Short mmCIF file of N, CA and C in Angstrom, two decimals:
data_model
loop_
_atom_site.label_atom_id
_atom_site.label_comp_id
_atom_site.label_asym_id
_atom_site.label_seq_id
_atom_site.Cartn_x
_atom_site.Cartn_y
_atom_site.Cartn_z
N MET M 1 11.32 75.18 32.90
CA MET M 1 9.99 74.93 33.43
C MET M 1 8.94 75.66 32.61
N THR M 2 9.24 76.89 32.19
CA THR M 2 8.28 77.64 31.39
C THR M 2 7.96 76.89 30.09
N GLY M 3 9.00 76.37 29.42
CA GLY M 3 8.80 75.63 28.18
C GLY M 3 8.03 74.35 28.39
N TRP M 4 8.36 73.59 29.42
CA TRP M 4 7.65 72.33 29.70
C TRP M 4 6.19 72.60 30.01
N LEU M 5 5.91 73.61 30.83
CA LEU M 5 4.51 73.92 31.18
C LEU M 5 3.72 74.33 29.94
N TRP M 6 4.34 75.09 29.05
CA TRP M 6 3.67 75.49 27.82
C TRP M 6 3.38 74.26 26.95
N LEU M 7 4.35 73.34 26.86
CA LEU M 7 4.17 72.13 26.04
C LEU M 7 3.04 71.24 26.56
N VAL M 8 2.86 71.17 27.87
CA VAL M 8 1.80 70.31 28.42
C VAL M 8 0.48 71.06 28.55
N GLY M 9 0.42 72.28 28.03
CA GLY M 9 -0.83 73.03 28.04
C GLY M 9 -1.13 73.74 29.35
N CYS M 10 -0.11 73.97 30.15
CA CYS M 10 -0.29 74.66 31.44
C CYS M 10 0.65 75.87 31.52
N PRO M 11 0.47 76.84 30.61
CA PRO M 11 1.37 77.99 30.66
C PRO M 11 1.19 78.74 31.99
N VAL M 12 2.28 79.29 32.48
CA VAL M 12 2.23 80.01 33.76
C VAL M 12 2.59 81.47 33.55
N ARG M 13 1.82 82.34 34.20
CA ARG M 13 2.14 83.77 34.24
C ARG M 13 2.52 84.12 35.66
N VAL M 14 3.57 84.88 35.79
CA VAL M 14 4.10 85.24 37.12
C VAL M 14 3.93 86.74 37.33
N PHE M 15 3.40 87.10 38.48
CA PHE M 15 3.16 88.49 38.83
C PHE M 15 3.86 88.82 40.15
N GLY M 16 4.35 90.03 40.28
CA GLY M 16 4.86 90.51 41.55
C GLY M 16 6.34 90.25 41.82
N LYS M 17 7.11 89.92 40.79
CA LYS M 17 8.55 89.72 41.04
C LYS M 17 9.20 91.00 41.57
N SER M 18 8.58 92.13 41.31
CA SER M 18 9.12 93.40 41.80
C SER M 18 9.03 93.51 43.32
N GLN M 19 8.31 92.60 43.98
CA GLN M 19 8.23 92.59 45.44
C GLN M 19 9.58 92.23 46.06
N PHE M 20 10.44 91.54 45.30
CA PHE M 20 11.75 91.15 45.79
C PHE M 20 12.71 92.34 45.70
N SER M 21 13.34 92.68 46.81
CA SER M 21 14.34 93.75 46.83
C SER M 21 15.73 93.13 46.63
N ASP M 22 16.54 93.77 45.81
CA ASP M 22 17.90 93.28 45.59
C ASP M 22 18.66 93.21 46.92
N GLY M 23 19.40 92.13 47.10
CA GLY M 23 20.22 91.96 48.28
C GLY M 23 19.46 91.55 49.54
N ARG M 24 18.17 91.30 49.41
CA ARG M 24 17.34 90.91 50.56
C ARG M 24 16.93 89.46 50.42
N THR M 25 16.96 88.73 51.52
CA THR M 25 16.57 87.32 51.52
C THR M 25 15.18 87.20 52.12
N TYR M 26 14.38 86.27 51.58
CA TYR M 26 12.99 86.09 52.03
C TYR M 26 12.69 84.63 52.33
N ILE M 27 11.69 84.45 53.18
CA ILE M 27 11.06 83.15 53.34
C ILE M 27 9.78 83.24 52.52
N VAL M 28 9.71 82.48 51.44
CA VAL M 28 8.58 82.54 50.52
C VAL M 28 7.61 81.44 50.91
N THR M 29 6.38 81.83 51.26
CA THR M 29 5.37 80.85 51.67
C THR M 29 4.35 80.69 50.55
N TYR M 30 4.14 79.44 50.16
CA TYR M 30 3.21 79.11 49.07
C TYR M 30 2.02 78.32 49.58
N ASN M 31 0.88 78.50 48.91
CA ASN M 31 -0.24 77.56 49.10
C ASN M 31 0.13 76.27 48.37
N HIS M 32 -0.53 75.17 48.75
CA HIS M 32 -0.13 73.88 48.18
C HIS M 32 -1.37 73.05 47.85
N ASN M 33 -1.75 73.05 46.56
CA ASN M 33 -2.93 72.33 46.12
C ASN M 33 -2.64 71.08 45.30
N ALA M 34 -1.43 71.00 44.71
CA ALA M 34 -1.14 69.88 43.81
C ALA M 34 0.37 69.63 43.76
N LEU M 35 0.75 68.45 43.30
CA LEU M 35 2.17 68.12 43.19
C LEU M 35 2.91 69.08 42.27
N ILE M 36 2.21 69.64 41.32
CA ILE M 36 2.86 70.54 40.36
C ILE M 36 3.27 71.88 41.00
N ASP M 37 2.77 72.18 42.19
CA ASP M 37 3.14 73.44 42.87
C ASP M 37 4.64 73.53 43.10
N VAL M 38 5.26 72.43 43.49
CA VAL M 38 6.68 72.46 43.84
C VAL M 38 7.56 72.84 42.65
N PRO M 39 7.42 72.17 41.49
CA PRO M 39 8.28 72.59 40.38
C PRO M 39 7.93 73.97 39.83
N ILE M 40 6.75 74.48 40.11
CA ILE M 40 6.40 75.83 39.65
C ILE M 40 7.02 76.88 40.55
N SER M 41 7.10 76.61 41.83
CA SER M 41 7.47 77.64 42.79
C SER M 41 8.92 78.13 42.65
N ALA M 42 9.87 77.26 42.72
CA ALA M 42 11.28 77.66 42.80
C ALA M 42 11.82 78.35 41.54
N PRO M 43 11.52 77.91 40.32
CA PRO M 43 12.17 78.52 39.15
C PRO M 43 11.84 80.00 38.93
N PHE M 44 10.76 80.47 39.49
CA PHE M 44 10.33 81.83 39.20
C PHE M 44 10.71 82.85 40.27
N ILE M 45 11.44 82.41 41.28
CA ILE M 45 11.95 83.33 42.30
C ILE M 45 13.23 83.96 41.75
N PRO M 46 13.31 85.29 41.78
CA PRO M 46 14.56 85.90 41.34
C PRO M 46 15.67 85.63 42.35
N GLY M 47 16.63 84.88 41.96
CA GLY M 47 17.75 84.56 42.84
C GLY M 47 17.72 83.13 43.33
N PRO M 48 18.83 82.72 43.98
CA PRO M 48 18.93 81.34 44.45
C PRO M 48 17.92 81.06 45.57
N ASN M 49 17.43 79.82 45.58
CA ASN M 49 16.46 79.44 46.60
C ASN M 49 16.50 77.94 46.83
N LYS M 50 16.04 77.56 47.99
CA LYS M 50 15.87 76.15 48.34
C LYS M 50 14.49 75.97 48.92
N THR M 51 14.01 74.75 48.88
CA THR M 51 12.71 74.45 49.46
C THR M 51 12.87 73.44 50.58
N ILE M 52 11.93 73.41 51.49
CA ILE M 52 11.90 72.36 52.51
C ILE M 52 11.17 71.19 51.86
N ALA M 53 11.68 69.99 52.01
CA ALA M 53 11.13 68.86 51.27
C ALA M 53 11.18 67.57 52.07
N LYS M 54 10.26 66.68 51.75
CA LYS M 54 10.21 65.38 52.41
C LYS M 54 11.41 64.52 52.02
N LEU M 55 12.02 63.93 53.01
CA LEU M 55 13.19 63.07 52.81
C LEU M 55 12.89 61.92 51.86
N SER M 56 11.69 61.38 51.90
CA SER M 56 11.35 60.22 51.07
C SER M 56 11.48 60.51 49.57
N PHE M 57 11.25 61.76 49.14
CA PHE M 57 11.35 62.09 47.72
C PHE M 57 12.79 62.00 47.22
N ALA M 58 13.76 62.13 48.11
CA ALA M 58 15.17 62.08 47.72
C ALA M 58 15.60 60.68 47.28
N LYS M 59 14.77 59.67 47.52
CA LYS M 59 15.10 58.30 47.16
C LYS M 59 14.71 57.94 45.73
N VAL M 60 14.00 58.83 45.05
CA VAL M 60 13.57 58.58 43.67
C VAL M 60 14.79 58.65 42.75
N PRO M 61 15.03 57.63 41.92
CA PRO M 61 16.20 57.64 41.04
C PRO M 61 16.27 58.90 40.18
N LEU M 62 17.46 59.41 39.98
CA LEU M 62 17.80 60.60 39.22
C LEU M 62 17.14 61.86 39.79
N PHE M 63 15.81 61.88 39.85
CA PHE M 63 15.09 63.02 40.41
C PHE M 63 15.57 63.32 41.82
N GLY M 64 15.81 62.28 42.60
CA GLY M 64 16.24 62.43 43.99
C GLY M 64 17.54 63.19 44.14
N TRP M 65 18.46 63.01 43.20
CA TRP M 65 19.74 63.72 43.25
C TRP M 65 19.50 65.23 43.13
N TYR M 66 18.70 65.63 42.15
CA TYR M 66 18.37 67.05 41.97
C TYR M 66 17.60 67.58 43.17
N TYR M 67 16.73 66.76 43.67
CA TYR M 67 15.89 67.12 44.80
C TYR M 67 16.75 67.42 46.03
N ARG M 68 17.74 66.58 46.28
CA ARG M 68 18.63 66.79 47.43
C ARG M 68 19.42 68.09 47.28
N LYS M 69 19.86 68.40 46.08
CA LYS M 69 20.66 69.61 45.84
C LYS M 69 19.86 70.89 46.08
N GLY M 70 18.58 70.88 45.75
CA GLY M 70 17.77 72.10 45.84
C GLY M 70 16.88 72.17 47.05
N SER M 71 17.09 71.27 48.02
CA SER M 71 16.17 71.21 49.15
C SER M 71 16.88 71.04 50.47
N VAL M 72 16.19 71.47 51.51
CA VAL M 72 16.55 71.09 52.88
C VAL M 72 15.60 69.95 53.20
N LEU M 73 16.16 68.77 53.42
CA LEU M 73 15.34 67.57 53.60
C LEU M 73 14.93 67.38 55.05
N VAL M 74 13.73 66.86 55.24
CA VAL M 74 13.23 66.61 56.59
C VAL M 74 12.40 65.33 56.61
N ASP M 75 12.61 64.56 57.66
CA ASP M 75 11.75 63.42 57.96
C ASP M 75 10.73 63.93 58.96
N ARG M 76 9.50 64.13 58.51
CA ARG M 76 8.48 64.75 59.35
C ARG M 76 8.12 63.93 60.58
N ASP M 77 8.46 62.65 60.57
CA ASP M 77 8.16 61.79 61.72
C ASP M 77 9.26 61.80 62.77
N SER M 78 10.32 62.55 62.53
CA SER M 78 11.46 62.56 63.44
C SER M 78 11.68 63.96 64.01
N ASP M 79 11.58 64.07 65.35
CA ASP M 79 11.83 65.36 66.00
C ASP M 79 13.25 65.85 65.74
N SER M 80 14.22 64.94 65.79
CA SER M 80 15.61 65.36 65.58
C SER M 80 15.82 65.83 64.14
N SER M 81 15.17 65.20 63.18
CA SER M 81 15.27 65.63 61.79
C SER M 81 14.65 67.01 61.60
N ARG M 82 13.52 67.26 62.25
CA ARG M 82 12.87 68.57 62.15
C ARG M 82 13.76 69.66 62.76
N ARG M 83 14.39 69.38 63.90
CA ARG M 83 15.29 70.35 64.53
C ARG M 83 16.50 70.62 63.62
N LYS M 84 17.05 69.54 63.06
CA LYS M 84 18.22 69.68 62.18
C LYS M 84 17.86 70.49 60.93
N SER M 85 16.69 70.24 60.35
CA SER M 85 16.29 70.98 59.15
C SER M 85 16.06 72.46 59.47
N PHE M 86 15.57 72.75 60.67
CA PHE M 86 15.36 74.14 61.08
C PHE M 86 16.70 74.88 61.12
N GLU M 87 17.71 74.25 61.69
CA GLU M 87 19.05 74.85 61.74
C GLU M 87 19.64 74.98 60.34
N GLU M 88 19.39 73.99 59.51
CA GLU M 88 19.87 74.04 58.12
C GLU M 88 19.23 75.20 57.37
N MET M 89 17.94 75.45 57.59
CA MET M 89 17.26 76.57 56.93
C MET M 89 17.84 77.90 57.38
N LYS M 90 18.20 78.00 58.65
CA LYS M 90 18.84 79.23 59.14
C LYS M 90 20.15 79.48 58.39
N LYS M 91 20.93 78.41 58.16
CA LYS M 91 22.19 78.53 57.42
C LYS M 91 21.94 78.98 55.98
N VAL M 92 20.92 78.41 55.36
CA VAL M 92 20.57 78.78 53.98
C VAL M 92 20.27 80.27 53.90
N LEU M 93 19.48 80.78 54.83
CA LEU M 93 19.13 82.21 54.84
C LEU M 93 20.37 83.08 55.06
N LYS M 94 21.27 82.65 55.94
CA LYS M 94 22.51 83.40 56.19
C LYS M 94 23.37 83.49 54.94
N GLU M 95 23.28 82.48 54.08
CA GLU M 95 24.05 82.47 52.83
C GLU M 95 23.40 83.34 51.75
N GLY M 96 22.28 83.97 52.07
CA GLY M 96 21.60 84.84 51.10
C GLY M 96 20.72 84.08 50.13
N ILE M 97 20.29 82.89 50.52
CA ILE M 97 19.44 82.06 49.67
C ILE M 97 18.02 82.07 50.25
N HIS M 98 17.04 82.33 49.38
CA HIS M 98 15.64 82.33 49.82
C HIS M 98 15.21 80.91 50.20
N MET M 99 14.31 80.80 51.18
CA MET M 99 13.71 79.51 51.56
C MET M 99 12.26 79.50 51.10
N CYS M 100 11.88 78.44 50.40
CA CYS M 100 10.49 78.24 49.95
C CYS M 100 9.84 77.23 50.90
N ILE M 101 8.72 77.62 51.48
CA ILE M 101 8.05 76.76 52.45
C ILE M 101 6.55 76.73 52.17
N TYR M 102 5.98 75.55 52.32
CA TYR M 102 4.54 75.35 52.17
C TYR M 102 3.97 75.20 53.58
N PRO M 103 3.48 76.29 54.19
CA PRO M 103 3.08 76.23 55.61
C PRO M 103 1.87 75.35 55.90
N GLU M 104 1.16 74.91 54.86
CA GLU M 104 0.06 73.97 55.08
C GLU M 104 0.60 72.58 55.41
N GLY M 105 1.87 72.34 55.12
CA GLY M 105 2.52 71.09 55.46
C GLY M 105 2.41 70.02 54.40
N THR M 106 1.30 69.93 53.76
CA THR M 106 1.05 68.97 52.70
C THR M 106 -0.06 69.54 51.82
N ARG M 107 -0.38 68.83 50.74
CA ARG M 107 -1.38 69.35 49.82
C ARG M 107 -2.73 69.57 50.51
N ASN M 108 -3.38 70.64 50.11
CA ASN M 108 -4.69 70.99 50.64
C ASN M 108 -5.76 70.14 49.95
N ARG M 109 -6.34 69.23 50.68
CA ARG M 109 -7.39 68.37 50.12
C ARG M 109 -8.78 68.84 50.52
N THR M 110 -8.86 70.01 51.15
CA THR M 110 -10.15 70.56 51.56
C THR M 110 -10.73 71.40 50.43
N LYS M 111 -11.94 71.88 50.62
CA LYS M 111 -12.56 72.78 49.64
C LYS M 111 -12.25 74.24 49.94
N GLU M 112 -11.57 74.47 51.04
CA GLU M 112 -11.19 75.83 51.45
C GLU M 112 -9.97 76.29 50.66
N PRO M 113 -9.77 77.61 50.54
CA PRO M 113 -8.59 78.11 49.83
C PRO M 113 -7.27 77.66 50.46
N LEU M 114 -7.23 77.58 51.78
CA LEU M 114 -6.01 77.17 52.48
C LEU M 114 -6.36 76.26 53.65
N LYS M 115 -5.42 75.40 54.01
CA LYS M 115 -5.52 74.64 55.26
C LYS M 115 -4.85 75.47 56.35
N ARG M 116 -5.08 75.08 57.58
CA ARG M 116 -4.43 75.74 58.72
C ARG M 116 -2.91 75.67 58.52
N PHE M 117 -2.22 76.76 58.83
CA PHE M 117 -0.77 76.81 58.69
C PHE M 117 -0.08 76.24 59.92
N TYR M 118 1.04 75.57 59.69
CA TYR M 118 1.95 75.20 60.77
C TYR M 118 2.83 76.42 61.07
N ALA M 119 3.44 76.44 62.23
CA ALA M 119 4.18 77.63 62.68
C ALA M 119 5.63 77.68 62.21
N GLY M 120 6.18 76.58 61.67
CA GLY M 120 7.61 76.50 61.37
C GLY M 120 8.18 77.64 60.55
N ALA M 121 7.54 78.00 59.45
CA ALA M 121 8.04 79.07 58.58
C ALA M 121 8.08 80.40 59.32
N PHE M 122 7.11 80.60 60.18
CA PHE M 122 6.97 81.88 60.86
C PHE M 122 7.90 81.97 62.07
N LYS M 123 8.18 80.83 62.69
CA LYS M 123 9.18 80.78 63.76
C LYS M 123 10.56 81.05 63.15
N LEU M 124 10.82 80.46 62.00
CA LEU M 124 12.08 80.71 61.29
C LEU M 124 12.21 82.21 60.98
N ALA M 125 11.12 82.82 60.55
CA ALA M 125 11.14 84.25 60.21
C ALA M 125 11.40 85.11 61.44
N THR M 126 10.68 84.85 62.53
CA THR M 126 10.86 85.68 63.73
C THR M 126 12.21 85.43 64.39
N ASP M 127 12.70 84.21 64.35
CA ASP M 127 14.01 83.90 64.93
C ASP M 127 15.16 84.57 64.17
N THR M 128 15.00 84.70 62.86
CA THR M 128 16.08 85.24 62.03
C THR M 128 15.84 86.68 61.58
N GLY M 129 14.63 87.20 61.81
CA GLY M 129 14.30 88.54 61.34
C GLY M 129 14.14 88.63 59.84
N THR M 130 13.88 87.49 59.20
CA THR M 130 13.73 87.43 57.74
C THR M 130 12.28 87.70 57.36
N PRO M 131 12.03 88.63 56.44
CA PRO M 131 10.64 88.89 56.05
C PRO M 131 10.04 87.69 55.30
N VAL M 132 8.72 87.58 55.42
CA VAL M 132 7.97 86.52 54.73
C VAL M 132 7.39 87.12 53.46
N MET M 133 7.60 86.42 52.34
CA MET M 133 7.02 86.81 51.06
C MET M 133 5.90 85.82 50.74
N PRO M 134 4.63 86.19 51.00
CA PRO M 134 3.54 85.29 50.64
C PRO M 134 3.45 85.13 49.13
N ALA M 135 3.17 83.92 48.69
CA ALA M 135 3.01 83.64 47.26
C ALA M 135 1.79 82.74 47.07
N VAL M 136 0.97 83.08 46.08
CA VAL M 136 -0.25 82.32 45.84
C VAL M 136 -0.21 81.76 44.42
N ILE M 137 -0.40 80.46 44.32
CA ILE M 137 -0.45 79.78 43.02
C ILE M 137 -1.91 79.47 42.72
N ILE M 138 -2.36 79.86 41.54
CA ILE M 138 -3.76 79.71 41.15
C ILE M 138 -3.89 78.67 40.03
N ASN M 139 -4.86 77.81 40.14
CA ASN M 139 -5.32 76.83 39.13
C ASN M 139 -4.58 75.50 39.12
N THR M 140 -3.63 75.28 40.01
CA THR M 140 -2.99 73.95 39.98
C THR M 140 -3.96 72.87 40.45
N ARG M 141 -4.92 73.24 41.23
CA ARG M 141 -5.95 72.28 41.66
C ARG M 141 -6.77 71.81 40.46
N LYS M 142 -7.01 72.72 39.50
CA LYS M 142 -7.73 72.35 38.28
C LYS M 142 -6.84 71.53 37.35
N ALA M 143 -5.58 71.93 37.25
CA ALA M 143 -4.65 71.25 36.33
C ALA M 143 -4.33 69.83 36.79
N MET M 144 -4.24 69.63 38.09
CA MET M 144 -3.85 68.34 38.63
C MET M 144 -4.78 68.00 39.82
N PRO M 145 -6.00 67.54 39.51
CA PRO M 145 -6.96 67.25 40.58
C PRO M 145 -6.40 66.23 41.58
N ILE M 146 -6.66 66.48 42.83
CA ILE M 146 -6.10 65.69 43.92
C ILE M 146 -6.57 64.24 43.89
N HIS M 147 -7.75 63.98 43.36
CA HIS M 147 -8.32 62.62 43.37
C HIS M 147 -7.91 61.79 42.15
N LYS M 148 -7.10 62.37 41.25
CA LYS M 148 -6.65 61.61 40.07
C LYS M 148 -5.14 61.48 40.11
N LYS M 149 -4.64 60.26 39.87
CA LYS M 149 -3.20 60.04 39.85
C LYS M 149 -2.66 60.25 38.45
N PHE M 150 -1.49 60.87 38.37
CA PHE M 150 -0.79 61.08 37.10
C PHE M 150 -1.70 61.69 36.04
N PHE M 151 -2.41 62.73 36.42
CA PHE M 151 -3.34 63.39 35.53
C PHE M 151 -2.97 64.86 35.46
N LEU M 152 -2.87 65.40 34.25
CA LEU M 152 -2.58 66.82 34.07
C LEU M 152 -3.52 67.38 33.03
N TRP M 153 -4.39 68.26 33.46
CA TRP M 153 -5.40 68.86 32.59
C TRP M 153 -4.88 70.22 32.12
N PRO M 154 -4.87 70.49 30.81
CA PRO M 154 -4.40 71.79 30.33
C PRO M 154 -5.18 72.93 30.99
N CYS M 155 -4.44 73.88 31.50
CA CYS M 155 -5.07 74.96 32.27
C CYS M 155 -4.04 76.07 32.47
N ALA M 156 -4.44 77.32 32.29
CA ALA M 156 -3.53 78.44 32.52
C ALA M 156 -3.27 78.59 34.02
N LEU M 157 -2.00 78.67 34.40
CA LEU M 157 -1.61 78.79 35.79
C LEU M 157 -1.11 80.21 36.07
N ARG M 158 -1.30 80.65 37.31
CA ARG M 158 -0.81 81.97 37.69
C ARG M 158 -0.10 81.87 39.04
N LEU M 159 0.98 82.64 39.17
CA LEU M 159 1.75 82.71 40.41
C LEU M 159 1.89 84.18 40.78
N TYR M 160 1.46 84.50 42.00
CA TYR M 160 1.51 85.88 42.48
C TYR M 160 2.42 85.97 43.70
N PHE M 161 3.40 86.87 43.66
CA PHE M 161 4.19 87.21 44.84
C PHE M 161 3.54 88.44 45.46
N LEU M 162 3.17 88.35 46.72
CA LEU M 162 2.48 89.43 47.42
C LEU M 162 3.49 90.27 48.20
N PRO M 163 3.08 91.43 48.69
CA PRO M 163 4.02 92.27 49.45
C PRO M 163 4.59 91.53 50.65
N PRO M 164 5.89 91.68 50.90
CA PRO M 164 6.52 90.98 52.02
C PRO M 164 5.99 91.49 53.36
N VAL M 165 6.05 90.61 54.35
CA VAL M 165 5.57 90.93 55.69
C VAL M 165 6.78 90.92 56.62
N ASP M 166 6.98 92.02 57.32
CA ASP M 166 8.11 92.16 58.24
C ASP M 166 7.97 91.18 59.39
N ALA M 167 9.06 90.55 59.77
CA ALA M 167 9.04 89.54 60.83
C ALA M 167 9.68 90.03 62.12
N THR M 168 9.94 91.34 62.21
CA THR M 168 10.50 91.87 63.45
C THR M 168 9.38 92.49 64.29
N ASP M 169 9.54 92.47 65.57
CA ASP M 169 8.57 93.04 66.51
C ASP M 169 7.17 92.47 66.35
N ILE M 170 7.09 91.17 66.10
CA ILE M 170 5.82 90.48 65.97
C ILE M 170 6.02 89.04 66.48
N SER M 171 4.99 88.49 67.09
CA SER M 171 5.10 87.12 67.57
C SER M 171 4.95 86.15 66.40
N THR M 172 5.43 84.95 66.60
CA THR M 172 5.31 83.92 65.57
C THR M 172 3.85 83.69 65.21
N GLU M 173 2.99 83.60 66.21
CA GLU M 173 1.57 83.34 65.98
C GLU M 173 0.90 84.50 65.23
N ALA M 174 1.23 85.73 65.61
CA ALA M 174 0.64 86.89 64.94
C ALA M 174 1.11 86.97 63.49
N LEU M 175 2.38 86.66 63.24
CA LEU M 175 2.90 86.65 61.87
C LEU M 175 2.20 85.58 61.05
N LYS M 176 2.05 84.40 61.63
CA LYS M 176 1.37 83.30 60.94
C LYS M 176 -0.06 83.72 60.57
N ASP M 177 -0.78 84.31 61.50
CA ASP M 177 -2.16 84.73 61.25
C ASP M 177 -2.23 85.82 60.18
N LYS M 178 -1.29 86.75 60.22
CA LYS M 178 -1.27 87.86 59.26
C LYS M 178 -1.05 87.34 57.83
N VAL M 179 -0.07 86.45 57.67
CA VAL M 179 0.23 85.91 56.34
C VAL M 179 -0.93 85.02 55.86
N PHE M 180 -1.49 84.21 56.75
CA PHE M 180 -2.63 83.36 56.40
C PHE M 180 -3.77 84.21 55.86
N LYS M 181 -4.11 85.28 56.57
CA LYS M 181 -5.21 86.15 56.15
C LYS M 181 -4.92 86.79 54.80
N GLN M 182 -3.69 87.27 54.62
CA GLN M 182 -3.31 87.91 53.36
C GLN M 182 -3.44 86.93 52.19
N MET M 183 -2.94 85.70 52.38
CA MET M 183 -3.00 84.71 51.31
C MET M 183 -4.43 84.25 51.06
N TRP M 184 -5.22 84.02 52.11
CA TRP M 184 -6.61 83.58 51.99
C TRP M 184 -7.41 84.59 51.18
N GLU M 185 -7.32 85.86 51.57
CA GLU M 185 -8.10 86.90 50.90
C GLU M 185 -7.69 87.04 49.44
N PHE M 186 -6.39 86.96 49.16
CA PHE M 186 -5.92 87.06 47.78
C PHE M 186 -6.43 85.88 46.95
N TYR M 187 -6.30 84.69 47.49
CA TYR M 187 -6.74 83.49 46.77
C TYR M 187 -8.23 83.56 46.45
N GLU M 188 -9.02 83.94 47.44
CA GLU M 188 -10.48 84.01 47.24
C GLU M 188 -10.86 85.01 46.14
N THR M 189 -10.17 86.11 46.05
CA THR M 189 -10.53 87.13 45.07
C THR M 189 -9.91 86.90 43.69
N HIS M 190 -8.95 85.99 43.57
CA HIS M 190 -8.27 85.79 42.28
C HIS M 190 -8.42 84.38 41.69
N GLN M 191 -9.11 83.49 42.37
CA GLN M 191 -9.23 82.13 41.81
C GLN M 191 -10.23 82.09 40.68
#
């Protein structure tokens, strides 16, 4: 991924890998501004990881096979699929594999740094006692504007892993608000 991003004029610098403690599993929450966020997020996490992903992407030839291997798939329109994916994510964490989640649910098409977060990532954290590692990706909105299809503008990208947030002795809603505030403030000061 580093080589491909450099070739297309979107080199990425990664900061904060030292936030990851050896032998510890995290739920990594990312902001989501462009399609390019997904391939940027997973390769730079130290250690094995999976992402939560839309079931429809698994149908893409060749890409879909890789997508299924590295993701917990969910049909967002199906309650049973969402429940099944939640249990699958718990299994992934038990195996010592990090989970990558975009709590905005879909790409942020607003002018704000973040959209309102859904509670799923934070419920997973409080249910399992897994700390949340907030991560902020900068400039993908510039590199891949939301209103243009198949467009990639050369632009330096940055990925920051922020200090983890403990998920014990806190409510799901309070954890969600705490991580949202941390990511919002960081994004505003570093964009």
